[in-house]
PDB file of C-alpha atoms in Angstrom:
ATOM      1  CA  MET D 120      -6.797   8.851  11.143  1.00  0.00           C
ATOM      2  CA  VAL D 121      -7.931   6.187   8.556  1.00  0.00           C
ATOM      3  CA  THR D 122      -9.181   2.541   9.412  1.00  0.00           C
ATOM      4  CA  PHE D 123      -8.722  -0.581   7.985  1.00  0.00           C
ATOM      5  CA  ASP D 124     -11.644  -0.160   6.315  1.00  0.00           C
ATOM      6  CA  GLN D 125     -10.918   2.929   4.564  1.00  0.00           C
ATOM      7  CA  PHE D 126      -6.851   1.412   3.474  1.00  0.00           C
ATOM      8  CA  LEU D 127      -9.104  -1.274   2.138  1.00  0.00           C
ATOM      9  CA  GLU D 128     -11.266   0.785   0.169  1.00  0.00           C
ATOM     10  CA  MET D 129      -8.524   2.863  -1.008  1.00  0.00           C
ATOM     11  CA  GLY D 130      -6.045   0.089  -2.825  1.00  0.00           C
ATOM     12  CA  LEU D 131      -9.316  -1.973  -3.766  1.00  0.00           C
ATOM     13  CA  ALA D 132     -10.386   1.030  -6.069  1.00  0.00           C
ATOM     14  CA  LEU D 133      -7.739   0.810  -7.693  1.00  0.00           C
ATOM     15  CA  PRO D 134      -7.592  -1.172 -11.457  1.00  0.00           C
ATOM     16  CA  SER D 135      -7.168  -4.568 -11.494  1.00  0.00           C
ATOM     17  CA  ALA D 136      -6.531  -4.699  -7.217  1.00  0.00           C
ATOM     18  CA  THR D 137      -7.527  -7.674  -5.223  1.00  0.00           C
ATOM     19  CA  GLU D 138      -7.538  -8.350  -1.766  1.00  0.00           C
ATOM     20  CA  ARG D 139      -6.980 -12.098  -0.053  1.00  0.00           C
ATOM     21  CA  LEU D 140      -6.376 -13.744   4.061  1.00  0.00           C
ATOM     22  CA  THR D 141      -3.571 -13.896   3.661  1.00  0.00           C
ATOM     23  CA  TRP D 142      -1.027 -15.968   6.964  1.00  0.00           C
ATOM     24  CA  GLU D 143      -4.702 -16.029   8.578  1.00  0.00           C
ATOM     25  CA  THR D 144      -4.797 -12.803   9.532  1.00  0.00           C
ATOM     26  CA  GLU D 145      -3.284 -10.481   7.097  1.00  0.00           C
ATOM     27  CA  VAL D 146      -5.413  -8.788   4.542  1.00  0.00           C
ATOM     28  CA  THR D 147      -3.278  -8.554   1.403  1.00  0.00           C
ATOM     29  CA  LEU D 148      -3.619  -5.827  -1.771  1.00  0.00           C
ATOM     30  CA  ARG D 149      -2.447  -7.264  -4.885  1.00  0.00           C
ATOM     31  CA  VAL D 150      -2.517  -6.793  -8.906  1.00  0.00           C
ATOM     32  CA  GLY D 151      -2.033 -10.399 -10.180  1.00  0.00           C
ATOM     33  CA  GLU D 152      -0.357 -12.064  -7.721  1.00  0.00           C
ATOM     34  CA  LYS D 153       2.070  -9.281  -6.560  1.00  0.00           C
ATOM     35  CA  ILE D 154       1.913  -7.151  -3.690  1.00  0.00           C
ATOM     36  CA  PHE D 155       1.450  -4.504  -3.196  1.00  0.00           C
ATOM     37  CA  ALA D 156      -0.340  -3.030   0.263  1.00  0.00           C
ATOM     38  CA  MET D 157      -1.241  -5.636   3.451  1.00  0.00           C
ATOM     39  CA  ALA D 158      -3.049  -5.185   6.691  1.00  0.00           C
ATOM     40  CA  SER D 159      -4.627  -6.452  10.154  1.00  0.00           C
ATOM     41  CA  PRO D 160      -7.732  -5.666  10.563  1.00  0.00           C
ATOM     42  CA  ASP D 161      -7.392  -5.155  14.639  1.00  0.00           C
ATOM     43  CA  SER D 162      -3.734  -3.658  14.274  1.00  0.00           C
ATOM     44  CA  GLY D 163      -4.197  -0.207  13.087  1.00  0.00           C
ATOM     45  CA  ARG D 164      -1.496  -0.500  10.825  1.00  0.00           C
ATOM     46  CA  ALA D 165      -0.843  -1.636   7.239  1.00  0.00           C
ATOM     47  CA  CYS D 166       2.262  -2.262   5.099  1.00  0.00           C
ATOM     48  CA  VAL D 167       2.990  -0.354   1.668  1.00  0.00           C
ATOM     49  CA  LYS D 168       5.171  -1.378  -0.634  1.00  0.00           C
ATOM     50  CA  ALA D 169       7.665   1.382  -1.265  1.00  0.00           C
ATOM     51  CA  THR D 170      11.246   2.281  -2.625  1.00  0.00           C
ATOM     52  CA  ARG D 171      14.111   2.201  -0.598  1.00  0.00           C
ATOM     53  CA  GLU D 172      14.369   6.316  -1.003  1.00  0.00           C
ATOM     54  CA  GLU D 173      10.827   6.730  -0.798  1.00  0.00           C
ATOM     55  CA  GLN D 174      10.469   4.780   2.707  1.00  0.00           C
ATOM     56  CA  ALA D 175      14.216   6.701   3.739  1.00  0.00           C
ATOM     57  CA  ALA D 176      12.712  10.275   3.212  1.00  0.00           C
ATOM     58  CA  LEU D 177       9.046   8.797   5.397  1.00  0.00           C
ATOM     59  CA  LEU D 178      10.762   7.879   7.697  1.00  0.00           C
ATOM     60  CA  ALA D 179      13.370  11.270   8.133  1.00  0.00           C
ATOM     61  CA  ALA D 180      10.128  13.244   7.552  1.00  0.00           C
ATOM     62  CA  ALA D 181       7.188  11.239  10.074  1.00  0.00           C
ATOM     63  CA  PRO D 182       9.671   9.185  12.391  1.00  0.00           C
ATOM     64  CA  GLY D 183       6.078   8.670  14.901  1.00  0.00           C
ATOM     65  CA  THR D 184       4.088   7.646  11.879  1.00  0.00           C
ATOM     66  CA  TYR D 185       6.212   5.442   9.039  1.00  0.00           C
ATOM     67  CA  ALA D 186       8.856   2.694  10.367  1.00  0.00           C
ATOM     68  CA  ALA D 187      10.480   0.208   8.636  1.00  0.00           C
ATOM     69  CA  ALA D 188       8.074  -3.167   8.196  1.00  0.00           C
ATOM     70  CA  PRO D 189       9.239  -5.787   9.241  1.00  0.00           C
ATOM     71  CA  TYR D 190      10.760  -8.750   7.523  1.00  0.00           C
ATOM     72  CA  VAL D 191      10.851  -6.859   3.986  1.00  0.00           C
ATOM     73  CA  GLY D 192      11.623  -3.007   4.892  1.00  0.00           C
ATOM     74  CA  ARG D 193      15.195  -3.962   3.967  1.00  0.00           C
ATOM     75  CA  TYR D 194      13.263  -3.795   0.517  1.00  0.00           C
ATOM     76  CA  GLY D 195      11.507  -0.159   1.194  1.00  0.00           C
ATOM     77  CA  TRP D 196       7.891  -1.790   2.707  1.00  0.00           C
ATOM     78  CA  VAL D 197       7.250   1.153   5.311  1.00  0.00           C
ATOM     79  CA  LEU D 198       4.601   0.261   8.745  1.00  0.00           C
ATOM     80  CA  VAL D 199       1.818   3.378   8.227  1.00  0.00           C
ATOM     81  CA  ASP D 200       0.927   4.212  11.707  1.00  0.00           C
ATOM     82  CA  LEU D 201      -2.943   4.526  10.522  1.00  0.00           C
ATOM     83  CA  GLY D 202      -3.523   6.554  13.768  1.00  0.00           C
ATOM     84  CA  ARG D 203      -1.452   9.313  12.334  1.00  0.00           C
ATOM     85  CA  VAL D 204      -1.799   9.704   8.700  1.00  0.00           C
ATOM     86  CA  GLY D 205      -4.386  11.785   7.046  1.00  0.00           C
ATOM     87  CA  THR D 206      -5.932  10.141   4.188  1.00  0.00           C
ATOM     88  CA  GLU D 207      -5.290  11.668   1.106  1.00  0.00           C
ATOM     89  CA  GLU D 208      -1.176  11.093   2.495  1.00  0.00           C
ATOM     90  CA  LEU D 209      -2.396   6.956   3.035  1.00  0.00           C
ATOM     91  CA  ARG D 210      -4.285   7.476  -0.199  1.00  0.00           C
ATOM     92  CA  GLU D 211      -1.055   8.346  -2.700  1.00  0.00           C
ATOM     93  CA  LEU D 212       1.176   5.940  -0.428  1.00  0.00           C
ATOM     94  CA  VAL D 213      -0.847   2.994  -1.556  1.00  0.00           C
ATOM     95  CA  ILE D 214      -1.374   4.533  -5.220  1.00  0.00           C
ATOM     96  CA  GLU D 215       2.111   4.578  -5.144  1.00  0.00           C
ATOM     97  CA  ALA D 216       2.584   1.158  -4.399  1.00  0.00           C
ATOM     98  CA  TRP D 217      -0.124  -0.224  -6.322  1.00  0.00           C
ATOM     99  CA  ARG D 218       1.666   1.652  -9.485  1.00  0.00           C
ATOM    100  CA  SER D 219       5.125   0.450  -8.398  1.00  0.00           C
ATOM    101  CA  THR D 220       3.054  -3.528  -8.991  1.00  0.00           C
ATOM    102  CA  ALA D 221       0.480  -3.271 -11.385  1.00  0.00           C
ATOM    103  CA  PRO D 222       1.434  -3.205 -15.038  1.00  0.00           C
ATOM    104  CA  LYS D 223       3.205  -1.086 -16.994  1.00  0.00           C
ATOM    105  CA  ARG D 224      -0.517  -0.766 -19.630  1.00  0.00           C
ATOM    106  CA  THR D 225      -2.564  -0.111 -16.733  1.00  0.00           C
ATOM    107  CA  VAL D 226      -0.636   2.579 -14.952  1.00  0.00           C
ATOM    108  CA  ARG D 227      -0.392   4.292 -18.304  1.00  0.00           C
ATOM    109  CA  LYS D 228      -4.547   4.143 -18.578  1.00  0.00           C
ATOM    110  CA  PHE D 229      -5.231   4.442 -15.028  1.00  0.00           C
ATOM    111  CA  ASP D 230      -3.084   8.182 -15.279  1.00  0.00           C
ATOM    112  CA  GLY D 231      -4.850   8.679 -18.549  1.00  0.00           C
ATOM    113  CA  ASP D 232      -8.603   8.845 -16.883  1.00  0.00           C
ATOM    114  CA  ARG D 233      -7.035  11.088 -13.755  1.00  0.00           C
ATOM    115  CA  ALA D 234      -6.064  13.418 -15.946  1.00  0.00           C
ATOM    116  CA  THR D 235      -9.481  13.606 -17.824  1.00  0.00           C
TER     117      THR D 235
END
């Protein structure tokens, strides 16, 4: 089980990531103006950016944990049940969502720092 605060901490630990309250209830995690993940503090769910292939694999592997996100699911975004996902699994999903959004130079530096 992952809490909203843990989710937020995972996202904000990434280089250049910021949070912004959007639509009055959603906390969006961003790199610049681009959103890579979002959640509402009381919903028990988070939404992360993914490819359509990643989305299909997650939904097939654990349909009780993952679902296509409302509105943006057709682009690959995944809705994650925070009560059913493991901490490390969510961390990897958030990192991959950030990686697909952040500038390539920032991603290369992040990857280099993790390798050392």
